[in-house]
mmCIF file of C-alpha atoms in Angstrom:
data_model
loop_
_atom_site.group_PDB
_atom_site.id
_atom_site.type_symbol
_atom_site.label_atom_id
_atom_site.label_comp_id
_atom_site.label_asym_id
_atom_site.label_seq_id
_atom_site.Cartn_x
_atom_site.Cartn_y
_atom_site.Cartn_z
ATOM 1 C CA MET A 1 -28.790 -317.371 70.934
ATOM 2 C CA LEU A 2 -29.401 -315.165 73.973
ATOM 3 C CA GLN A 3 -27.669 -317.655 76.291
ATOM 4 C CA LYS A 4 -24.784 -317.859 73.893
ATOM 5 C CA GLN A 5 -24.527 -313.990 73.813
ATOM 6 C CA ARG A 6 -24.600 -313.735 77.588
ATOM 7 C CA PHE A 7 -21.984 -316.344 77.905
ATOM 8 C CA LEU A 8 -19.536 -314.631 75.368
ATOM 9 C CA ILE A 9 -20.116 -311.184 76.968
ATOM 10 C CA ALA A 10 -19.383 -312.717 80.486
ATOM 11 C CA LEU A 11 -16.368 -314.477 78.957
ATOM 12 C CA THR A 12 -15.043 -311.244 77.536
ATOM 13 C CA VAL A 13 -15.024 -309.675 80.976
ATOM 14 C CA LEU A 14 -13.295 -312.691 82.427
ATOM 15 C CA VAL A 15 -10.721 -312.625 79.599
ATOM 16 C CA ILE A 16 -9.889 -308.961 80.351
ATOM 17 C CA ALA A 17 -9.821 -309.457 84.166
ATOM 18 C CA GLY A 18 -7.776 -312.733 83.756
ATOM 19 C CA VAL A 19 -5.371 -311.411 81.201
ATOM 20 C CA ALA A 20 -2.552 -311.841 83.798
ATOM 21 C CA CYS A 21 -2.995 -315.540 83.659
ATOM 22 C CA SER A 22 -3.164 -315.691 79.887
ATOM 23 C CA ILE A 23 -0.031 -313.937 78.914
ATOM 24 C CA GLY A 24 2.257 -313.422 81.883
ATOM 25 C CA GLN A 25 1.121 -312.535 85.341
ATOM 26 C CA PRO A 26 3.947 -310.123 86.149
ATOM 27 C CA VAL A 27 2.903 -307.398 83.760
ATOM 28 C CA MET A 28 -0.642 -307.975 82.609
ATOM 29 C CA VAL A 29 -3.963 -306.524 83.769
ATOM 30 C CA LYS A 30 -5.147 -307.821 87.118
ATOM 31 C CA ALA A 31 -8.607 -307.370 88.853
ATOM 32 C CA THR A 32 -7.878 -305.376 92.004
ATOM 33 C CA PRO A 33 -10.322 -304.205 94.705
ATOM 34 C CA SER A 34 -10.719 -300.483 94.607
ATOM 35 C CA SER A 35 -11.706 -298.345 97.519
ATOM 36 C CA ALA A 36 -11.807 -295.058 95.757
ATOM 37 C CA GLN A 37 -12.605 -295.485 92.061
ATOM 38 C CA ASN A 38 -13.744 -291.866 91.526
ATOM 39 C CA PRO A 39 -11.221 -289.075 91.301
ATOM 40 C CA SER A 40 -11.488 -286.166 93.737
ATOM 41 C CA SER A 41 -12.788 -284.007 91.050
ATOM 42 C CA THR A 42 -15.666 -285.159 88.855
ATOM 43 C CA SER A 43 -14.943 -282.730 86.072
ATOM 44 C CA ALA A 44 -13.180 -284.205 82.938
ATOM 45 C CA PRO A 45 -9.563 -283.131 82.677
ATOM 46 C CA SER A 46 -8.717 -280.977 79.813
ATOM 47 C CA PRO A 47 -6.110 -282.634 77.539
ATOM 48 C CA ASN A 48 -2.757 -280.908 78.393
ATOM 49 C CA LEU A 49 -1.158 -280.258 75.130
ATOM 50 C CA SER A 50 1.896 -278.533 76.541
ATOM 51 C CA PRO A 51 4.796 -280.479 77.878
ATOM 52 C CA ALA A 52 5.325 -280.270 81.575
ATOM 53 C CA SER A 53 8.370 -278.358 82.778
ATOM 54 C CA SER A 54 11.467 -280.489 82.771
ATOM 55 C CA PRO A 55 11.454 -282.640 85.956
ATOM 56 C CA SER A 56 14.132 -285.188 86.432
ATOM 57 C CA PRO A 57 12.995 -288.630 84.980
ATOM 58 C CA ALA A 58 13.035 -290.205 88.425
ATOM 59 C CA SER A 59 10.516 -287.643 89.743
ATOM 60 C CA ILE A 60 8.026 -288.228 86.937
ATOM 61 C CA PRO A 61 5.090 -290.404 88.163
ATOM 62 C CA SER A 62 5.108 -293.692 86.319
ATOM 63 C CA LYS A 63 2.325 -295.735 88.048
ATOM 64 C CA PRO A 64 -1.025 -295.918 86.074
ATOM 65 C CA ILE A 65 -4.242 -295.482 87.903
ATOM 66 C CA GLY A 66 -6.938 -298.125 87.417
ATOM 67 C CA LEU A 67 -8.524 -298.259 83.906
ATOM 68 C CA ARG A 68 -12.071 -297.748 85.214
ATOM 69 C CA GLN A 69 -10.974 -294.898 87.532
ATOM 70 C CA GLY A 70 -9.306 -293.098 84.573
ATOM 71 C CA LEU A 71 -12.402 -293.499 82.369
ATOM 72 C CA SER A 72 -14.772 -292.218 85.058
ATOM 73 C CA SER A 73 -12.912 -288.893 84.906
ATOM 74 C CA LEU A 74 -13.662 -288.328 81.143
ATOM 75 C CA ASP A 75 -16.685 -286.981 79.373
ATOM 76 C CA SER A 76 -16.475 -289.234 76.496
ATOM 77 C CA TYR A 77 -13.998 -291.720 74.776
ATOM 78 C CA ARG A 78 -13.484 -294.681 72.503
ATOM 79 C CA LEU A 79 -11.402 -297.563 74.172
ATOM 80 C CA THR A 80 -10.045 -300.593 72.492
ATOM 81 C CA ILE A 81 -8.451 -303.593 74.283
ATOM 82 C CA LYS A 82 -6.997 -306.273 72.136
ATOM 83 C CA LEU A 83 -5.461 -309.609 73.174
ATOM 84 C CA ILE A 84 -3.741 -311.845 70.559
ATOM 85 C CA ASN A 85 -2.386 -315.347 71.275
ATOM 86 C CA ASN A 86 -0.587 -317.510 68.805
ATOM 87 C CA GLY A 87 0.752 -320.932 69.634
ATOM 88 C CA PRO A 88 1.875 -323.354 70.734
ATOM 89 C CA THR A 89 1.122 -324.904 67.308
ATOM 90 C CA ALA A 90 0.611 -322.988 64.150
ATOM 91 C CA GLN A 91 -3.068 -323.735 64.126
ATOM 92 C CA ASP A 92 -3.571 -322.333 67.729
ATOM 93 C CA LYS A 93 -4.531 -318.665 67.104
ATOM 94 C CA SER A 94 -6.992 -316.282 68.830
ATOM 95 C CA GLN A 95 -7.649 -312.626 68.577
ATOM 96 C CA ASN A 96 -10.078 -310.951 70.976
ATOM 97 C CA THR A 97 -10.976 -307.210 70.545
ATOM 98 C CA PHE A 98 -13.088 -305.401 73.109
ATOM 99 C CA THR A 99 -14.219 -301.888 72.047
ATOM 100 C CA ILE A 100 -16.225 -299.348 74.094
ATOM 101 C CA GLU A 101 -17.665 -296.075 73.063
ATOM 102 C CA SER A 102 -19.039 -293.782 75.724
ATOM 103 C CA GLY A 103 -21.321 -291.048 74.596
ATOM 104 C CA THR A 104 -20.988 -287.299 75.491
ATOM 105 C CA ASP A 105 -24.510 -287.330 77.043
ATOM 106 C CA GLY A 106 -23.241 -289.570 79.878
ATOM 107 C CA LYS A 107 -26.209 -291.974 79.365
ATOM 108 C CA SER A 108 -25.184 -293.997 76.387
ATOM 109 C CA SER A 109 -22.483 -296.505 75.442
ATOM 110 C CA HIS A 110 -21.728 -299.018 72.570
ATOM 111 C CA THR A 111 -19.628 -302.101 73.312
ATOM 112 C CA LYS A 112 -18.470 -304.552 70.620
ATOM 113 C CA TYR A 113 -16.717 -307.813 71.265
ATOM 114 C CA GLU A 114 -15.006 -309.540 68.283
ATOM 115 C CA THR A 115 -13.265 -312.867 68.601
ATOM 116 C CA ILE A 116 -11.445 -314.922 65.885
ATOM 117 C CA ALA A 117 -10.071 -318.329 66.946
ATOM 118 C CA SER A 118 -8.731 -321.645 65.534
ATOM 119 C CA SER A 119 -6.904 -324.634 67.080
ATOM 120 C CA ALA A 120 -5.093 -327.715 66.082
ATOM 121 C CA ASP A 121 -8.400 -329.561 66.644
ATOM 122 C CA SER A 122 -10.412 -326.997 64.670
ATOM 123 C CA PRO A 123 -8.080 -325.319 62.196
ATOM 124 C CA GLU A 124 -10.747 -323.417 60.362
ATOM 125 C CA ALA A 125 -11.039 -319.950 62.026
ATOM 126 C CA GLU A 126 -14.406 -319.192 63.759
ATOM 127 C CA THR A 127 -15.471 -315.613 64.112
ATOM 128 C CA SER A 128 -18.028 -314.018 66.471
ATOM 129 C CA VAL A 129 -19.178 -310.445 66.857
ATOM 130 C CA ILE A 130 -21.444 -309.220 69.487
ATOM 131 C CA ASP A 131 -22.813 -305.634 69.780
ATOM 132 C CA GLN A 132 -24.291 -304.206 72.911
ATOM 133 C CA TYR A 133 -26.036 -300.754 73.174
ATOM 134 C CA MET A 134 -27.083 -299.104 76.326
ATOM 135 C CA ILE A 135 -28.936 -295.718 76.116
ATOM 136 C CA GLY A 136 -30.532 -294.588 79.329
ATOM 137 C CA ASN A 137 -32.013 -297.747 80.754
ATOM 138 C CA LYS A 138 -32.628 -299.429 77.430
ATOM 139 C CA ASN A 139 -30.419 -302.332 76.332
ATOM 140 C CA CYS A 140 -29.963 -303.886 72.895
ATOM 141 C CA THR A 141 -27.704 -306.861 72.180
ATOM 142 C CA PHE A 142 -27.202 -308.804 68.957
ATOM 143 C CA SER A 143 -24.665 -310.969 67.137
ATOM 144 C CA GLU A 144 -23.346 -310.549 63.613
ATOM 145 C CA GLY A 145 -25.872 -312.295 61.282
ATOM 146 C CA ASP A 146 -28.828 -312.040 63.615
ATOM 147 C CA SER A 147 -32.093 -311.019 62.125
ATOM 148 C CA GLU A 148 -33.494 -309.782 65.452
ATOM 149 C CA ALA A 149 -31.849 -308.096 68.367
ATOM 150 C CA ASN A 150 -32.482 -308.787 72.108
ATOM 151 C CA THR A 151 -33.770 -305.737 73.782
ATOM 152 C CA SER A 152 -34.911 -304.904 77.360
ATOM 153 C CA ASP A 153 -35.453 -302.092 79.727
ATOM 154 C CA LEU A 154 -33.202 -302.415 82.775
ATOM 155 C CA ASP A 155 -34.810 -301.529 86.118
ATOM 156 C CA PRO A 156 -33.164 -298.285 87.490
ATOM 157 C CA MET A 157 -32.715 -300.006 90.916
ATOM 158 C CA MET A 158 -31.021 -303.021 89.329
ATOM 159 C CA LYS A 159 -28.814 -300.659 87.294
ATOM 160 C CA ASP A 160 -27.715 -298.885 90.547
ATOM 161 C CA VAL A 161 -26.866 -302.248 92.070
ATOM 162 C CA LEU A 162 -24.788 -303.365 89.095
ATOM 163 C CA ASN A 163 -23.006 -300.094 88.910
ATOM 164 C CA SER A 164 -22.065 -300.499 92.598
ATOM 165 C CA TRP A 165 -20.696 -304.014 92.027
ATOM 166 C CA TYR A 166 -18.782 -302.844 88.910
ATOM 167 C CA SER A 167 -17.181 -299.987 90.703
ATOM 168 C CA MET A 168 -15.724 -302.205 93.334
ATOM 169 C CA PHE A 169 -13.161 -303.651 91.012
ATOM 170 C CA ASP A 170 -10.742 -302.095 88.463
ATOM 171 C CA LEU A 171 -8.169 -303.233 85.751
ATOM 172 C CA VAL A 172 -4.755 -302.018 86.762
ATOM 173 C CA PRO A 173 -2.014 -302.290 84.122
ATOM 174 C CA MET A 174 1.040 -303.475 85.914
ATOM 175 C CA VAL A 175 4.642 -302.472 85.038
ATOM 176 C CA ASN A 176 8.037 -303.482 86.039
ATOM 177 C CA GLU A 177 10.868 -301.010 86.627
ATOM 178 C CA PRO A 178 9.651 -298.498 83.925
ATOM 179 C CA VAL A 179 12.114 -296.315 82.211
ATOM 180 C CA PHE A 180 11.112 -292.779 81.118
ATOM 181 C CA ILE A 181 11.461 -292.149 77.438
ATOM 182 C CA GLY A 182 9.970 -288.720 77.099
ATOM 183 C CA ALA A 183 6.962 -286.420 76.835
ATOM 184 C CA GLU A 184 4.789 -287.125 73.799
ATOM 185 C CA GLU A 185 1.364 -286.072 72.381
ATOM 186 C CA VAL A 186 -0.697 -289.129 71.906
ATOM 187 C CA ASN A 187 -4.357 -289.108 70.619
ATOM 188 C CA GLY A 188 -4.705 -285.420 71.447
ATOM 189 C CA VAL A 189 -3.253 -285.795 75.017
ATOM 190 C CA MET A 190 0.095 -284.741 76.348
ATOM 191 C CA THR A 191 1.589 -288.021 77.935
ATOM 192 C CA ASN A 192 4.691 -289.398 79.531
ATOM 193 C CA HIS A 193 6.099 -292.291 77.583
ATOM 194 C CA PHE A 194 7.703 -295.270 79.453
ATOM 195 C CA LYS A 195 9.197 -298.659 78.468
ATOM 196 C CA PHE A 196 9.590 -301.724 80.586
ATOM 197 C CA LYS A 197 10.507 -305.481 80.478
ATOM 198 C CA VAL A 198 8.182 -308.396 81.379
ATOM 199 C CA ASN A 199 9.756 -310.453 84.151
ATOM 200 C CA GLY A 200 9.101 -314.111 85.077
ATOM 201 C CA LEU A 201 8.910 -315.597 81.685
ATOM 202 C CA GLY A 202 10.393 -319.092 81.173
ATOM 203 C CA ILE A 203 11.103 -319.647 84.811
ATOM 204 C CA ASP A 204 8.663 -322.598 85.186
ATOM 205 C CA SER A 205 8.689 -323.894 81.632
ATOM 206 C CA GLY A 206 12.473 -323.436 80.855
ATOM 207 C CA ALA A 207 11.442 -321.751 77.574
ATOM 208 C CA GLU A 208 13.656 -319.273 75.899
ATOM 209 C CA VAL A 209 12.449 -315.708 75.993
ATOM 210 C CA VAL A 210 12.555 -314.162 72.550
ATOM 211 C CA SER A 211 10.670 -311.016 73.328
ATOM 212 C CA SER A 212 9.454 -309.412 76.547
ATOM 213 C CA GLU A 213 8.912 -305.735 75.668
ATOM 214 C CA GLY A 214 6.228 -303.384 77.020
ATOM 215 C CA GLU A 215 5.586 -299.676 76.820
ATOM 216 C CA TYR A 216 2.774 -297.254 77.806
ATOM 217 C CA TRP A 217 1.803 -293.615 77.686
ATOM 218 C CA LEU A 218 0.245 -291.973 80.808
ATOM 219 C CA ALA A 219 -1.695 -288.798 80.531
ATOM 220 C CA GLN A 220 0.279 -285.989 82.300
ATOM 221 C CA ASP A 221 -3.099 -284.671 83.582
ATOM 222 C CA GLY A 222 -4.654 -287.625 85.335
ATOM 223 C CA GLN A 223 -2.147 -290.556 85.269
ATOM 224 C CA TYR A 224 -4.619 -292.630 83.180
ATOM 225 C CA ILE A 225 -3.480 -294.944 80.426
ATOM 226 C CA VAL A 226 -3.717 -293.572 76.949
ATOM 227 C CA LYS A 227 -1.828 -296.279 75.091
ATOM 228 C CA TYR A 228 -0.346 -299.563 76.470
ATOM 229 C CA SER A 229 1.269 -302.400 74.583
ATOM 230 C CA VAL A 230 3.097 -305.625 75.433
ATOM 231 C CA VAL A 231 4.655 -308.208 73.171
ATOM 232 C CA ILE A 232 6.056 -311.431 74.452
ATOM 233 C CA GLU A 233 7.284 -314.563 72.840
ATOM 234 C CA THR A 234 8.849 -317.732 74.144
ATOM 235 C CA ARG A 235 9.948 -320.978 72.509
ATOM 236 C CA ASN A 236 11.135 -324.393 73.708
ATOM 237 C CA GLY A 237 13.723 -325.166 70.951
ATOM 238 C CA PRO A 238 15.914 -323.639 68.367
ATOM 239 C CA ALA A 239 14.479 -321.301 65.786
ATOM 240 C CA GLY A 240 13.532 -323.114 62.575
ATOM 241 C CA ASP A 241 13.183 -326.526 64.108
ATOM 242 C CA ALA A 242 9.947 -328.206 63.080
ATOM 243 C CA ASN A 243 9.543 -329.532 66.733
ATOM 244 C CA THR A 244 10.006 -326.139 68.380
ATOM 245 C CA LYS A 245 6.770 -324.786 69.945
ATOM 246 C CA ILE A 246 6.355 -321.023 70.009
ATOM 247 C CA MET A 247 4.016 -318.895 72.113
ATOM 248 C CA HIS A 248 3.509 -315.316 70.911
ATOM 249 C CA SER A 249 1.211 -312.896 72.730
ATOM 250 C CA GLU A 250 0.338 -309.356 72.189
ATOM 251 C CA PHE A 251 -1.795 -307.126 74.438
ATOM 252 C CA PHE A 252 -2.939 -303.576 73.531
ATOM 253 C CA ILE A 253 -4.835 -300.728 75.045
ATOM 254 C CA GLN A 254 -5.732 -297.621 73.109
ATOM 255 C CA LEU A 255 -7.805 -294.702 74.357
ATOM 256 C CA GLN A 256 -8.903 -292.259 71.639
ATOM 257 C CA ASP A 257 -11.412 -289.368 70.937
ATOM 258 C CA ILE A 258 -10.965 -288.270 74.540
ATOM 259 C CA ASN A 259 -13.549 -285.733 75.629
ATOM 260 C CA GLN A 260 -14.503 -285.333 71.972
ATOM 261 C CA PRO A 261 -18.140 -285.267 70.683
ATOM 262 C CA ILE A 262 -19.521 -288.892 70.566
ATOM 263 C CA ASN A 263 -23.130 -289.608 69.659
ATOM 264 C CA ILE A 264 -24.469 -293.100 70.387
ATOM 265 C CA ALA A 265 -27.449 -294.403 68.552
ATOM 266 C CA PHE A 266 -29.094 -297.691 68.347
ATOM 267 C CA SER A 267 -28.222 -299.866 65.364
ATOM 268 C CA GLN A 268 -31.081 -300.176 62.945
ATOM 269 C CA ILE A 269 -31.552 -303.875 64.010
ATOM 270 C CA CYS A 270 -32.517 -302.443 67.526
ATOM 271 C CA ASN A 271 -35.125 -300.030 66.229
ATOM 272 C CA THR A 272 -37.769 -302.873 65.608
ATOM 273 C CA ALA A 273 -38.145 -302.864 69.342
ATOM 274 C CA THR A 274 -37.039 -299.486 70.356
ATOM 275 C CA THR A 275 -39.219 -296.378 69.758
ATOM 276 C CA THR A 276 -37.495 -293.680 71.692
ATOM 277 C CA ILE A 277 -33.916 -292.577 72.163
ATOM 278 C CA PRO A 278 -32.706 -290.121 74.814
ATOM 279 C CA ALA A 279 -31.550 -286.769 73.313
ATOM 280 C CA SER A 280 -27.676 -286.287 72.919
ATOM 281 C CA SER A 281 -25.946 -283.089 73.668
ATOM 282 C CA ASN A 282 -22.769 -283.338 71.448
ATOM 283 C CA GLN A 283 -24.174 -281.930 68.386
ATOM 284 C CA GLY A 284 -24.544 -278.509 69.911
ATOM 285 C CA THR A 285 -28.254 -278.332 69.582
ATOM 286 C CA GLN A 286 -31.216 -280.019 71.352
ATOM 287 C CA GLU A 287 -33.062 -282.707 69.547
ATOM 288 C CA PRO A 288 -36.780 -282.282 69.162
ATOM 289 C CA SER A 289 -38.871 -283.394 72.094
ATOM 290 C CA VAL A 290 -42.458 -284.527 72.486
ATOM 291 C CA ASN A 291 -44.805 -282.419 74.457
ATOM 292 C CA PRO A 292 -47.196 -284.930 76.232
ATOM 293 C CA ASN A 293 -49.827 -282.176 76.526
ATOM 294 C CA SER A 294 -49.932 -281.339 72.783
ATOM 295 C CA THR A 295 -52.626 -282.788 70.362
ATOM 296 C CA PRO A 296 -51.580 -286.063 68.912
ATOM 297 C CA ALA A 297 -50.191 -285.422 65.455
ATOM 298 C CA SER A 298 -52.001 -288.409 64.154
ATOM 299 C CA LYS A 299 -55.265 -286.366 64.261
ATOM 300 C CA ALA A 300 -53.623 -284.100 61.644
ATOM 301 C CA GLY A 301 -52.523 -287.053 59.419
ATOM 302 C CA GLY A 302 -49.155 -287.589 61.129
ATOM 303 C CA PHE A 303 -46.158 -288.019 58.752
ATOM 304 C CA ALA A 304 -48.130 -289.716 56.084
ATOM 305 C CA GLY A 305 -48.386 -287.759 52.850
ATOM 306 C CA LEU A 306 -46.432 -285.476 50.696
ATOM 307 C CA TRP A 307 -43.951 -282.794 52.000
ATOM 308 C CA ASP A 308 -41.859 -280.016 50.716
ATOM 309 C CA SER A 309 -38.486 -280.321 52.462
ATOM 310 C CA ASN A 310 -35.109 -278.846 52.334
ATOM 311 C CA TYR A 311 -33.962 -282.188 50.726
ATOM 312 C CA GLY A 312 -36.606 -282.353 47.997
ATOM 313 C CA ASP A 313 -40.238 -283.674 47.886
ATOM 314 C CA LEU A 314 -40.605 -286.218 50.687
ATOM 315 C CA THR A 315 -43.378 -288.822 50.471
ATOM 316 C CA CYS A 316 -44.236 -290.872 53.560
ATOM 317 C CA ALA A 317 -46.457 -293.904 54.356
ATOM 318 C CA ILE A 318 -47.323 -295.215 57.823
ATOM 319 C CA ASP A 319 -47.953 -298.903 58.705
ATOM 320 C CA GLY A 320 -48.633 -299.066 62.485
ATOM 321 C CA GLU A 321 -45.480 -297.619 64.205
ATOM 322 C CA LYS A 322 -43.363 -297.906 61.030
ATOM 323 C CA VAL A 323 -42.710 -295.062 58.728
ATOM 324 C CA ASN A 324 -41.369 -295.492 55.276
ATOM 325 C CA CYS A 325 -40.512 -292.419 53.121
ATOM 326 C CA THR A 326 -38.816 -291.593 49.828
ATOM 327 C CA TYR A 327 -37.350 -288.142 48.831
ATOM 328 C CA THR A 328 -35.909 -286.744 45.650
ATOM 329 C CA HIS A 329 -32.405 -285.756 46.927
ATOM 330 C CA ASN A 330 -30.034 -288.570 45.842
ATOM 331 C CA ALA A 331 -32.920 -290.987 45.526
ATOM 332 C CA GLY A 332 -33.184 -291.064 49.234
ATOM 333 C CA LYS A 333 -35.462 -293.151 51.552
ATOM 334 C CA ILE A 334 -36.137 -293.105 55.282
ATOM 335 C CA GLU A 335 -37.060 -296.081 57.620
ATOM 336 C CA GLY A 336 -38.206 -294.983 60.982
ATOM 337 C CA PHE A 337 -40.535 -295.658 63.928
ATOM 338 C CA LEU A 338 -43.083 -293.358 65.612
ATOM 339 C CA ASP A 339 -43.213 -292.486 69.316
ATOM 340 C CA PRO A 340 -46.301 -293.555 71.200
ATOM 341 C CA GLY A 341 -48.032 -290.164 70.462
ATOM 342 C CA GLY A 342 -47.239 -290.371 66.759
ATOM 343 C CA LYS A 343 -45.605 -286.961 66.745
ATOM 344 C CA SER A 344 -41.900 -287.795 66.718
ATOM 345 C CA MET A 345 -40.095 -290.339 64.304
ATOM 346 C CA GLU A 346 -36.585 -291.686 64.992
ATOM 347 C CA GLY A 347 -34.917 -293.879 62.262
ATOM 348 C CA SER A 348 -32.425 -293.955 59.406
ATOM 349 C CA TRP A 349 -31.959 -292.228 56.104
ATOM 350 C CA PHE A 350 -30.278 -293.814 53.089
ATOM 351 C CA GLU A 351 -29.067 -292.333 49.822
ATOM 352 C CA ALA A 352 -27.557 -293.339 46.445
ATOM 353 C CA PRO A 353 -25.114 -294.492 45.336
ATOM 354 C CA THR A 354 -24.333 -297.009 48.261
ATOM 355 C CA TYR A 355 -27.012 -296.529 50.708
ATOM 356 C CA GLN A 356 -24.460 -297.405 53.324
ATOM 357 C CA PRO A 357 -23.111 -295.555 56.360
ATOM 358 C CA ALA A 358 -21.382 -293.394 56.970
ATOM 359 C CA ASP A 359 -21.238 -291.329 53.774
ATOM 360 C CA HIS A 360 -24.646 -292.319 52.415
ATOM 361 C CA ALA A 361 -26.656 -293.340 55.320
ATOM 362 C CA GLY A 362 -27.217 -292.386 59.078
ATOM 363 C CA ARG A 363 -29.510 -291.632 61.818
ATOM 364 C CA LEU A 364 -32.305 -288.963 61.971
ATOM 365 C CA VAL A 365 -34.893 -287.583 64.343
ATOM 366 C CA LEU A 366 -37.949 -285.723 63.021
ATOM 367 C CA THR A 367 -40.772 -284.083 65.045
ATOM 368 C CA LEU A 368 -44.070 -282.675 63.795
ATOM 369 C CA SER A 369 -45.444 -279.331 64.782
ATOM 370 C CA ASP A 370 -48.622 -279.173 67.000
ATOM 371 C CA ASP A 371 -50.886 -278.737 63.866
ATOM 372 C CA GLY A 372 -49.163 -281.546 61.975
ATOM 373 C CA ASN A 373 -48.536 -279.431 59.001
ATOM 374 C CA SER A 374 -44.720 -278.952 59.343
ATOM 375 C CA PHE A 375 -41.887 -280.887 60.807
ATOM 376 C CA THR A 376 -38.214 -280.164 62.024
ATOM 377 C CA GLY A 377 -35.485 -282.332 62.911
ATOM 378 C CA GLN A 378 -31.833 -283.396 62.634
ATOM 379 C CA TRP A 379 -29.831 -286.013 60.788
ATOM 380 C CA TRP A 380 -26.369 -287.436 61.160
ATOM 381 C CA TYR A 381 -23.793 -289.348 59.049
ATOM 382 C CA GLY A 382 -23.764 -292.924 60.419
ATOM 383 C CA PRO A 383 -24.651 -293.138 64.159
ATOM 384 C CA ALA A 384 -22.206 -290.536 65.367
ATOM 385 C CA GLY A 385 -20.963 -288.193 62.558
ATOM 386 C CA ASP A 386 -21.599 -284.640 61.758
ATOM 387 C CA GLY A 387 -25.045 -283.791 60.281
ATOM 388 C CA GLY A 388 -27.538 -280.998 59.806
ATOM 389 C CA PHE A 389 -31.168 -279.885 60.038
ATOM 390 C CA TRP A 390 -34.168 -281.281 58.213
ATOM 391 C CA LYS A 391 -37.447 -279.366 57.926
ATOM 392 C CA GLY A 392 -40.488 -279.540 55.696
ATOM 393 C CA THR A 393 -43.997 -278.291 55.247
ATOM 394 C CA ARG A 394 -47.109 -280.277 54.062
ATOM 395 C CA LYS A 395 -47.995 -279.978 50.406
#
C-alpha cells in the first residue's frame, strides 16, 4: 500500500508539471527553472480590495508569476488544481483533483489527491483518494479505506534538502495574447481579469477546434494567480456522427481563503501513531504547552476519573497512551492520546446527533494542572473551524 501511495503522489506531481503535454502545450502549466522564487518582501500582501486607478488596458501587467512564487508570499491559503479529460471514446474519462491547505502557523499543510478514471478497456470508474499531512517534521499519509496510516518523522536536514530542490522549479501558467476584461474582486482579493485563446490545437491532428477558451484573474497586489480556467475541445468528424472522436479537456486553478486563519490538525487515523501536534496560532490564543520540569500528572491520577467541566460531568479512563471519555453535554465522548509525560492530551470530541465533523465533532487539546486536579484546553469544529475553551476540576 505504501509503494502505491508513493507512486500516486509522485504521479500527481508529474501530472501537474506535465499538464502542458496532456491538454495543449501552448497554454498549460509547464515546469520552469526559477532563479528567484521568493519575492523581495517576505511579508504577505494584504488583499487589495480597492480597484486600482484607471490605467489603460495595455499598461496593466498580464503575465502571471510562478504558482510556487505566489504561494510563498502568502501566510495561508487553500489551493485547488483540477484536470478533467474526456475522450477520445465515451468511456475514456479522468478527473484529477489536487488540493493543498497551508496552515497559518507556517509549519503545517494538508494535501489531498483525488482521481476518478475509466477507459474503454475498463469502463467501470476507479476512484483513489490519498491524504498527506505535514505538521512540523511529522508526516502522515493514508488512502481512503485504509485502517492504518503511514507515519514518519522527516529528518530536518533531509527536509532542508527537499525544500531546496522543490524551490528550483515552479509552475507557470502560460497565456497567449491576453485581453483585459476588467478589475474584479475574487475570493476576497482585488484582481485583474483577462481572457485568451489556446493556440496550436488541431495543427498536427487536423481535428476541428470546437472550443479553446481560457481566462484568469491576477491579484493586483502580487501578480499571482487567484483563479485560472481553460476549456478546450476538438473532434475529428461532424457532430452527432457515431464515428466522431471528441477530446474534451478542462483545467482549473482556484486559490481561496488567502491569508485567512487556517488550522491544520492530523486526521484521527494519524493519531494512533502521533502523540504531539505543534501549536497553531490562528485561533488567537496559545494552546496549552507541557512544562518538562513539572511533576508528571500521572502521579496525581492523570486524566482518569470524574471531572466537573463546563460541558457537564466528564468521566475518563486511560489505557496506556489512549484516553477515552464520556461527558453529559449532547451525549459526548472523547478519544485522545497522551503526551509522553501524561500531562497533555490531544484528540477528538464527538457529540449527538451525528457524531460527525464539522458540526458535531472536531479536534481538542487538554492539559492538566501541575497538581493534576484541574485541566484547561481548547476545542475546534472539525480540524480547522471555530471553537472554544474547555476547563474542568476533579470531583
